[in-house]
PDB file of C-alpha atoms in Angstrom:
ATOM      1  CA  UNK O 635       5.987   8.263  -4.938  1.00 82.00           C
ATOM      2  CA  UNK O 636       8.458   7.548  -2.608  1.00 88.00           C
ATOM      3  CA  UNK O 637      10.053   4.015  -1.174  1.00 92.00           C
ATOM      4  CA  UNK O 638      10.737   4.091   2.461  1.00 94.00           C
ATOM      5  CA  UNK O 639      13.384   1.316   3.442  1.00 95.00           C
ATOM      6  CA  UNK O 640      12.768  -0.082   6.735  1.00 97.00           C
ATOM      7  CA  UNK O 641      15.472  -2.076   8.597  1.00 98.00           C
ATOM      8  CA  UNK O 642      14.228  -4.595  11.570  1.00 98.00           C
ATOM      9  CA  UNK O 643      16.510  -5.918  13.372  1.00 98.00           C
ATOM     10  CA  UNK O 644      14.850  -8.941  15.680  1.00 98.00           C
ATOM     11  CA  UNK O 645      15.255 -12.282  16.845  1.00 98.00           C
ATOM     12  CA  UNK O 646      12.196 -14.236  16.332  1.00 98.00           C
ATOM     13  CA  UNK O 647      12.507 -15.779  20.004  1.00 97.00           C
ATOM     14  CA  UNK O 648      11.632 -12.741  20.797  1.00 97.00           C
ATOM     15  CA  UNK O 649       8.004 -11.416  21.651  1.00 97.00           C
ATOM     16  CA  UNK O 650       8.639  -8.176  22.032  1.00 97.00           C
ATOM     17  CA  UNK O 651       9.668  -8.221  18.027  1.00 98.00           C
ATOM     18  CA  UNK O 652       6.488  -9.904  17.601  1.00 98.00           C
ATOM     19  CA  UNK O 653       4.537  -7.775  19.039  1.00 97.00           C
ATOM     20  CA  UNK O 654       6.632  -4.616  17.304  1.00 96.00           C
ATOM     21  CA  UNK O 655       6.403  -6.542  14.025  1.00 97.00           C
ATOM     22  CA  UNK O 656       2.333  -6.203  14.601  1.00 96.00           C
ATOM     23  CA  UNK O 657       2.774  -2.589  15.804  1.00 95.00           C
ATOM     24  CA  UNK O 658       4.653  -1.151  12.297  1.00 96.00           C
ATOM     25  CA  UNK O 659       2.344  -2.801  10.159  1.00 96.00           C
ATOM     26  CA  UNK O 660      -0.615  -0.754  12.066  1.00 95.00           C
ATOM     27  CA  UNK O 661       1.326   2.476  11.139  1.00 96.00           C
ATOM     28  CA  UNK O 662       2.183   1.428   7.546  1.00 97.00           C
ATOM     29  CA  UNK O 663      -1.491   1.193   7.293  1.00 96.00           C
ATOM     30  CA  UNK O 664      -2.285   4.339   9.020  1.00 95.00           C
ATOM     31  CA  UNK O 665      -0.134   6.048   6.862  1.00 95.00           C
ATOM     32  CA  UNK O 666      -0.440   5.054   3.806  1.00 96.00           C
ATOM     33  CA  UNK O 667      -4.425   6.138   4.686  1.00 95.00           C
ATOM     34  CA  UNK O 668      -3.846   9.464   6.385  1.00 95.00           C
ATOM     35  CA  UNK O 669      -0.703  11.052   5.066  1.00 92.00           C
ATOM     36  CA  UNK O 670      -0.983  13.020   1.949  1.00 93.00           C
ATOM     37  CA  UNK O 671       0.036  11.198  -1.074  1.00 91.00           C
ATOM     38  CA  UNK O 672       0.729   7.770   1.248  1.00 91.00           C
ATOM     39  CA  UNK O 673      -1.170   5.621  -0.298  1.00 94.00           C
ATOM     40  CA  UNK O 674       1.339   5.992  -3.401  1.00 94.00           C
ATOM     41  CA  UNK O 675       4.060   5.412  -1.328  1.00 94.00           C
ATOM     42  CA  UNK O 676       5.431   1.859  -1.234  1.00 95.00           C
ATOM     43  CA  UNK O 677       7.393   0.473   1.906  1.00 96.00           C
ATOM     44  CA  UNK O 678      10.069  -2.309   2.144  1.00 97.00           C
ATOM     45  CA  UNK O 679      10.788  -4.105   5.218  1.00 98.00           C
ATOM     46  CA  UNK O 680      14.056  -6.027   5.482  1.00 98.00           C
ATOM     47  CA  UNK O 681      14.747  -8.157   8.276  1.00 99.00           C
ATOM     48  CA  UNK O 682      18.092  -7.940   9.681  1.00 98.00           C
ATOM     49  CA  UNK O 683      19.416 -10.613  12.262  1.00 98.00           C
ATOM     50  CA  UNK O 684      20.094 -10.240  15.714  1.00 98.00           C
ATOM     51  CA  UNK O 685      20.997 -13.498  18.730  1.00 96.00           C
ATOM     52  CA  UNK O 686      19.406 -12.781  21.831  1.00 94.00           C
ATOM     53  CA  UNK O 687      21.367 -15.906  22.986  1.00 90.00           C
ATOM     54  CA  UNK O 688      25.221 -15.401  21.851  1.00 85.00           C
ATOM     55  CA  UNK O 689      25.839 -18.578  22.316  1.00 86.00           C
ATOM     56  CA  UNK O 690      23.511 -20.845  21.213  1.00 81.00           C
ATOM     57  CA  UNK O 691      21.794 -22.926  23.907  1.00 82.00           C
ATOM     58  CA  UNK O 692      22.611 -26.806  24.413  1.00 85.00           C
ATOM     59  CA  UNK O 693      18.977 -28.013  23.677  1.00 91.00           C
ATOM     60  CA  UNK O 694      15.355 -26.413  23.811  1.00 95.00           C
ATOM     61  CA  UNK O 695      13.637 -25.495  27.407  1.00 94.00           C
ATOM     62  CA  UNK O 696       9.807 -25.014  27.777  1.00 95.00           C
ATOM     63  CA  UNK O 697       9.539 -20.801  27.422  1.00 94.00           C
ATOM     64  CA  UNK O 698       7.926 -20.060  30.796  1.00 92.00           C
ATOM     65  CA  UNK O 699      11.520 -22.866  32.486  1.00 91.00           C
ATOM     66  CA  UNK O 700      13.727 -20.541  30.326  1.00 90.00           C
ATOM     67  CA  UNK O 701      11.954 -17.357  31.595  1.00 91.00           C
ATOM     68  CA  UNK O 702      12.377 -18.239  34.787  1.00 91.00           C
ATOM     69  CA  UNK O 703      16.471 -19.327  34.248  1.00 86.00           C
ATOM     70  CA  UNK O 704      16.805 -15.820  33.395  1.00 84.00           C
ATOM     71  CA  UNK O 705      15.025 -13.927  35.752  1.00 86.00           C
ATOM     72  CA  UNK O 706      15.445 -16.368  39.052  1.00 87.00           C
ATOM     73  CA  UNK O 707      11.884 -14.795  40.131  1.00 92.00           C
ATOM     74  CA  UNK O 708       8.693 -16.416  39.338  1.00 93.00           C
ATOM     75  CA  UNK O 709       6.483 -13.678  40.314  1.00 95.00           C
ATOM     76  CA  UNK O 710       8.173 -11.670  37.921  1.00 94.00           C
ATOM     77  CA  UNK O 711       8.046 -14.534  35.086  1.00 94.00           C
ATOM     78  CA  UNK O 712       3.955 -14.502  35.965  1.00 95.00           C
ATOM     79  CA  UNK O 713       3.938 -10.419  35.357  1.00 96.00           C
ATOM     80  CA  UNK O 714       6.208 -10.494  32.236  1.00 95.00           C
ATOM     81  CA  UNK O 715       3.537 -13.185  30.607  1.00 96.00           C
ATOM     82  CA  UNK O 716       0.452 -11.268  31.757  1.00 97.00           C
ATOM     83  CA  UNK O 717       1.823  -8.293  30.109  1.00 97.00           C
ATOM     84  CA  UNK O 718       2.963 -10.131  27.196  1.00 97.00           C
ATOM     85  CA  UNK O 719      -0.733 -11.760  26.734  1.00 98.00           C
ATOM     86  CA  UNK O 720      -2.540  -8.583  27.506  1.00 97.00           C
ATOM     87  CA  UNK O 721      -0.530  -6.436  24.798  1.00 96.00           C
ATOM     88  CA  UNK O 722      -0.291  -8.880  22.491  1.00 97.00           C
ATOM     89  CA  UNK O 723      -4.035 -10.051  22.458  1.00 97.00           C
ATOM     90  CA  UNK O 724      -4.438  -6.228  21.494  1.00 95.00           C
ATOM     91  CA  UNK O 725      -2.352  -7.286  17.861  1.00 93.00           C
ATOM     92  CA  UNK O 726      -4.314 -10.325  17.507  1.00 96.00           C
ATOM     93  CA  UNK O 727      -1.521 -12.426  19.202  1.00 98.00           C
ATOM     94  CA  UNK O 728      -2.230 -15.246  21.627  1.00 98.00           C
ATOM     95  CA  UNK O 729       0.764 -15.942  23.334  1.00 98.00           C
ATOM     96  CA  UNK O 730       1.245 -19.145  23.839  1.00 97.00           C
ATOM     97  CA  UNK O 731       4.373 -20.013  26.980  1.00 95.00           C
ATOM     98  CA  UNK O 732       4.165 -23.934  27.148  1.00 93.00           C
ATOM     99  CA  UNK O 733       5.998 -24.720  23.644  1.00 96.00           C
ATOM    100  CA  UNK O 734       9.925 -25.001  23.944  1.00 97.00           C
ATOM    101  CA  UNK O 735      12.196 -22.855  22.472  1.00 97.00           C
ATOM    102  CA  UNK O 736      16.086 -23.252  21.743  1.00 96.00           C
ATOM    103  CA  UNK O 737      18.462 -21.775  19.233  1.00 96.00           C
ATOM    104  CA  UNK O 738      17.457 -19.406  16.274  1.00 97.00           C
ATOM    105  CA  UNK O 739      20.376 -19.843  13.648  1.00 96.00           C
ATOM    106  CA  UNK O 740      18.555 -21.638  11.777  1.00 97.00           C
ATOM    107  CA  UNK O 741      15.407 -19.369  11.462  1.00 98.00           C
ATOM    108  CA  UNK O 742      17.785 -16.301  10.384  1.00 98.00           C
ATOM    109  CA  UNK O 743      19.800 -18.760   7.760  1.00 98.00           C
ATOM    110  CA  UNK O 744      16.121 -19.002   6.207  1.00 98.00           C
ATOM    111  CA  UNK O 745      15.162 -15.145   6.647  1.00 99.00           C
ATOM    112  CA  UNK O 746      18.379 -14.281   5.055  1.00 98.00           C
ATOM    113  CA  UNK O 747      18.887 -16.622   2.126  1.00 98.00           C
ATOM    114  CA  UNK O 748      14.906 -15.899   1.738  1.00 98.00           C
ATOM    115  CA  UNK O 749      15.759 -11.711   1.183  1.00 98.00           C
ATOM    116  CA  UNK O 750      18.442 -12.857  -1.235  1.00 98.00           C
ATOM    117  CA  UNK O 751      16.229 -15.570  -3.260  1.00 97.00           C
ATOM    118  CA  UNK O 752      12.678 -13.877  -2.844  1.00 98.00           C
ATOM    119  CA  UNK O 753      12.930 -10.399  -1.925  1.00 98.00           C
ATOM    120  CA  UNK O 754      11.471  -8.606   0.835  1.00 98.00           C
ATOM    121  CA  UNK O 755       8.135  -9.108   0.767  1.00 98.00           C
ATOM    122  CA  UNK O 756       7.940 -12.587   1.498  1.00 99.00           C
ATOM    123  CA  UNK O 757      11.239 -12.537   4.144  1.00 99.00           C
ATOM    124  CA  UNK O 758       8.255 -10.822   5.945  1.00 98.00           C
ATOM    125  CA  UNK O 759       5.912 -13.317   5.161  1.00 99.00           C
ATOM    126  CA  UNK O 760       8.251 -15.773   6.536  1.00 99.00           C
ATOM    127  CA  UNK O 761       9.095 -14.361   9.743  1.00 99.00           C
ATOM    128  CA  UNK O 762       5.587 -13.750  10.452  1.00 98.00           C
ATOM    129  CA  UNK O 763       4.841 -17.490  10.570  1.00 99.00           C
ATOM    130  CA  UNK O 764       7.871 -18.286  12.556  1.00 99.00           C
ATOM    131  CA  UNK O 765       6.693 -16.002  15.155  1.00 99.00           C
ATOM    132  CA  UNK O 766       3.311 -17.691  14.749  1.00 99.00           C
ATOM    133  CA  UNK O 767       4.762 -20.990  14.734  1.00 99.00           C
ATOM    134  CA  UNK O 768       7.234 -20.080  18.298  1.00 98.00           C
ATOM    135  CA  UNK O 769       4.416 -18.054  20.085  1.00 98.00           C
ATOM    136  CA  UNK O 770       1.024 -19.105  18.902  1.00 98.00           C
ATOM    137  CA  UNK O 771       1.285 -22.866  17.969  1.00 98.00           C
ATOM    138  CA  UNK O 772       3.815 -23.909  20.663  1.00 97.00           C
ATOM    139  CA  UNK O 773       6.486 -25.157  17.715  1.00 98.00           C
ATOM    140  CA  UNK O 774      10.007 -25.253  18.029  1.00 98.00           C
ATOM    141  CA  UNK O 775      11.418 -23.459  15.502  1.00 98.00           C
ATOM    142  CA  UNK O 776      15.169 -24.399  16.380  1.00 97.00           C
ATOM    143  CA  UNK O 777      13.436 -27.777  14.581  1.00 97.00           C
ATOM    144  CA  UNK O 778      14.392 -28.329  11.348  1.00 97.00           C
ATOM    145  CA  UNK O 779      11.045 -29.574  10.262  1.00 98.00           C
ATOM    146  CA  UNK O 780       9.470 -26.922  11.976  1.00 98.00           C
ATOM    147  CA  UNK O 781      11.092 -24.098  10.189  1.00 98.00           C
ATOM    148  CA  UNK O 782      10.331 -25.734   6.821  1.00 98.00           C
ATOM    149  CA  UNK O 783       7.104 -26.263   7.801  1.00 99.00           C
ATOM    150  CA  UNK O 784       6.564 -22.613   8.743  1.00 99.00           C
ATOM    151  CA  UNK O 785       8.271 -21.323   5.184  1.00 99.00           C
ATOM    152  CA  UNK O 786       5.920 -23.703   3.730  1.00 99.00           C
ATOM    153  CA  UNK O 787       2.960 -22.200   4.989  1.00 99.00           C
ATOM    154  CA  UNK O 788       4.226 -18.833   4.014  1.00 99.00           C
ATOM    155  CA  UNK O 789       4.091 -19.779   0.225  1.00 98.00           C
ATOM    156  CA  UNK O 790       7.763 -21.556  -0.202  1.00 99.00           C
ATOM    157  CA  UNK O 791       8.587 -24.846  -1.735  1.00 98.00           C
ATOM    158  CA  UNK O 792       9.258 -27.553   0.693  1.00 98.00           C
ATOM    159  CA  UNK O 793      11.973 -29.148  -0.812  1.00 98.00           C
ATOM    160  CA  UNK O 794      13.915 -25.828  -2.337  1.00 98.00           C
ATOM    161  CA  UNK O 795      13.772 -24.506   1.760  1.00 98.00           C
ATOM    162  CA  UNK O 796      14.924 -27.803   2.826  1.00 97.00           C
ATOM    163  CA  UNK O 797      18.098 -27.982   0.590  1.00 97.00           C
ATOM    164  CA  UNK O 798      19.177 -24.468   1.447  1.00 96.00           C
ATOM    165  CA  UNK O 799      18.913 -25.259   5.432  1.00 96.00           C
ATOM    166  CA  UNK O 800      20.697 -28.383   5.169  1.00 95.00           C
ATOM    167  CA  UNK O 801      23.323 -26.829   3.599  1.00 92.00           C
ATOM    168  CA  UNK O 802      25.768 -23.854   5.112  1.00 91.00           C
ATOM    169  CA  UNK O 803      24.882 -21.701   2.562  1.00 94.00           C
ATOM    170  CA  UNK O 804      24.200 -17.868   4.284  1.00 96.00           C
ATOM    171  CA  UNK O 805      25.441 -19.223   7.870  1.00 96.00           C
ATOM    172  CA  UNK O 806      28.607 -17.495   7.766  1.00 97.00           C
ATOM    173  CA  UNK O 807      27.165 -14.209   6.178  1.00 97.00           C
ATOM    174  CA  UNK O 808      24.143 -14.301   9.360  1.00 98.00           C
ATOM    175  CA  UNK O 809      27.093 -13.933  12.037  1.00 96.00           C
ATOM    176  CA  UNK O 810      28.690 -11.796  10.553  1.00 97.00           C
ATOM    177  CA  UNK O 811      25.807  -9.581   9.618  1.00 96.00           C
ATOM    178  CA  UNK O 812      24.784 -10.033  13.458  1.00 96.00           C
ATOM    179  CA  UNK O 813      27.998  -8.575  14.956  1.00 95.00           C
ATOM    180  CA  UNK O 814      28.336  -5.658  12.266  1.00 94.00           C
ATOM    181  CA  UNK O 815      24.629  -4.660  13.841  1.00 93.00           C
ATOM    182  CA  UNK O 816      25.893  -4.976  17.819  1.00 92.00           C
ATOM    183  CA  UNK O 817      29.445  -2.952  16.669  1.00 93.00           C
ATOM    184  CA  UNK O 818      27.509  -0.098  15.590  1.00 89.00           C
ATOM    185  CA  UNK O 819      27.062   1.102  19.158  1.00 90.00           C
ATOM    186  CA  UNK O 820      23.311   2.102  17.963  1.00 91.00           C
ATOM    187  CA  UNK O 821      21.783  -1.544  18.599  1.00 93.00           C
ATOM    188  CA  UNK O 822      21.194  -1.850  22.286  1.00 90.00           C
ATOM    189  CA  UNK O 823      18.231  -4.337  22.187  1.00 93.00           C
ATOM    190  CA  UNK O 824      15.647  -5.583  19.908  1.00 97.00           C
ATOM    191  CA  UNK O 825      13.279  -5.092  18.017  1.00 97.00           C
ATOM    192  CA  UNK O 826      15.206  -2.390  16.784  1.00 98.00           C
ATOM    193  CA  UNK O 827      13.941  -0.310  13.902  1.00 98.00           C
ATOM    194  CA  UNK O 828      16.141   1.734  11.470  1.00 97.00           C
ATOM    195  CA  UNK O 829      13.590   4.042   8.937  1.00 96.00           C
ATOM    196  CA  UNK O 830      16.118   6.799   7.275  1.00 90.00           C
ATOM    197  CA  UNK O 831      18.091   8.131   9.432  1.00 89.00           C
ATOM    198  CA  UNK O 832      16.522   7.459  12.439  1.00 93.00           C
ATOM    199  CA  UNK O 833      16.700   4.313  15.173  1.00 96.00           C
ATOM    200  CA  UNK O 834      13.698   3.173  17.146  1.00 96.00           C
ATOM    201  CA  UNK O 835      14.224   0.617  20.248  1.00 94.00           C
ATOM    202  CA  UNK O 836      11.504  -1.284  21.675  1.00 92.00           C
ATOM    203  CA  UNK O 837       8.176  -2.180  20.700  1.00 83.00           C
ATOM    204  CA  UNK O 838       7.418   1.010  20.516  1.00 88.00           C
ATOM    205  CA  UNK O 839       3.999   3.234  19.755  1.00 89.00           C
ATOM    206  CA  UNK O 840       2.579   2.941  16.541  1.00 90.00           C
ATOM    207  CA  UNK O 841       2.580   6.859  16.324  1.00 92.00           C
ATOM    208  CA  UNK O 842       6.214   6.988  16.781  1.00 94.00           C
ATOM    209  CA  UNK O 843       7.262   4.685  13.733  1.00 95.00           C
ATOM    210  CA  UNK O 844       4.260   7.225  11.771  1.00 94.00           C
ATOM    211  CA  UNK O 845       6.683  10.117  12.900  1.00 94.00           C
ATOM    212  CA  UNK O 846       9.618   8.500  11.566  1.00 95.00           C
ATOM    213  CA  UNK O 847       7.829   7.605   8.128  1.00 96.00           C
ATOM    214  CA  UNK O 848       6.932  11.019   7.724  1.00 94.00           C
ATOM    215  CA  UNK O 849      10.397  12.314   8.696  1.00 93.00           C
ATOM    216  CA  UNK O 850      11.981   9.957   5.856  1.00 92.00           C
ATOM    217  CA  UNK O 851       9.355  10.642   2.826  1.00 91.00           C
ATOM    218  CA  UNK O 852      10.271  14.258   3.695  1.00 88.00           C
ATOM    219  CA  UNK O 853      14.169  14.304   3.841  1.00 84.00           C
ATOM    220  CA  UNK O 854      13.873  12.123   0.604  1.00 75.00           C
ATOM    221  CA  UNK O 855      11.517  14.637  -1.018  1.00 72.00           C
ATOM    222  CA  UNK O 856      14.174  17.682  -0.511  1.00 69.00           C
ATOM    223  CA  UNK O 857      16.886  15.437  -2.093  1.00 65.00           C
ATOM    224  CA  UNK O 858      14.670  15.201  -5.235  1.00 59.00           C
TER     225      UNK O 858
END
């Protein structure tokens, strides 16, 4: 058996890490089925932060206003959402433009204080529903009761979610995680995935993360 360490980095205001997210699981699965001896291999998935907005914005603009701000062109806001709902209605995601969407801190001070208090498994059952709760449902997750609200329907407690966000605890250490990812030269974008040794930008093919899993169970077998 072998554990293969996956590192995501991703904003959740992003779709394109949505749509990744949905993308990796499909070759987890596909491995795990196909590849001899997968389905003994276990996986963990650690979420690593990343700002798509440096600064934080002021307030929260309706998604398709904010697309729009940043690409000046509404015929290319229109493409961008077609492609967006085509692809991601393949993953089972209905994108959803007319919610409003403002700063993420928050969302990674719960992702990372989750890793640290919970463990992997359910930092990705966390960031699943605020994806969900940005894309799908319309929700604001720069919204305090939002985010709890998400956690809670990812199997937290609502009141040991709530103290940690009202507090600063992990704020400091989600910066500074964020700019050791950008000084590494390697992070151009996200989603960006790191399995062993190798980096993977984009929302990339399912078959390309299965080449990298296969690349890492067999650089860890020749260390054994």
């Amino acid at each position: 058996m072998a554990v293969i360490t996956i590192h995501i980095v991703s904003d959740v205001i992003c779709p394109w890490c949505y749509i990744g997210y949905r993308s990796l699981e499909r070759a987890i699965s596909l491995y795990q089925k196909t590849y001899p001896g997968g389905s003994k291999d276990e996986f963990e998935i650690v979420w690593k932060p990343y700002f798509i907005d440096k600064e934080p914005p002021a307030e929260s603009e309706v998604i398709s206003e904010r697309m729009l701000r940043r690409s000046k062109d509404p015929k290319v806001v229109e493409a961008n959402q077609t492609r967006l709902t085509r692809i991601g209605a393949q993953s089972n995601i209905h994108f959803n433009f007319e919610g409003r969407m403002g700063s993420s801190r928050l969302a990674h001070q719960l992702l990372h204080l989750v890793y640290l208090e919970k463990g992997s498994e359910m930092q990705c059952k966390v960031s699943e529903q605020l994806f969900r709760y940005q894309f799908e449902l319309a929700e604001d997750i720069s919204k305090m009761d939002v985010v709890v609200e998400a956690a809670v329907k990812a199997g937290l407690d609502e009141d040991e979610v709530a103290d940690w966000l009202v507090s600063d605890k992990g704020i400091v250490e989600v910066e500074q995680e964020e700019k050791e990812m950008r000084a590494t030269g390697k992070v151009g974008g996200v989603p960006h995935y790191i399995i062993g040794k190798q980096h993977l930008e984009g929302a990339v093919d399912y078959t390309e993360h299965m080449e990298a899993f296969i690349a890492a169970r067999e650089a860890a077998a020749s260390c054994n």
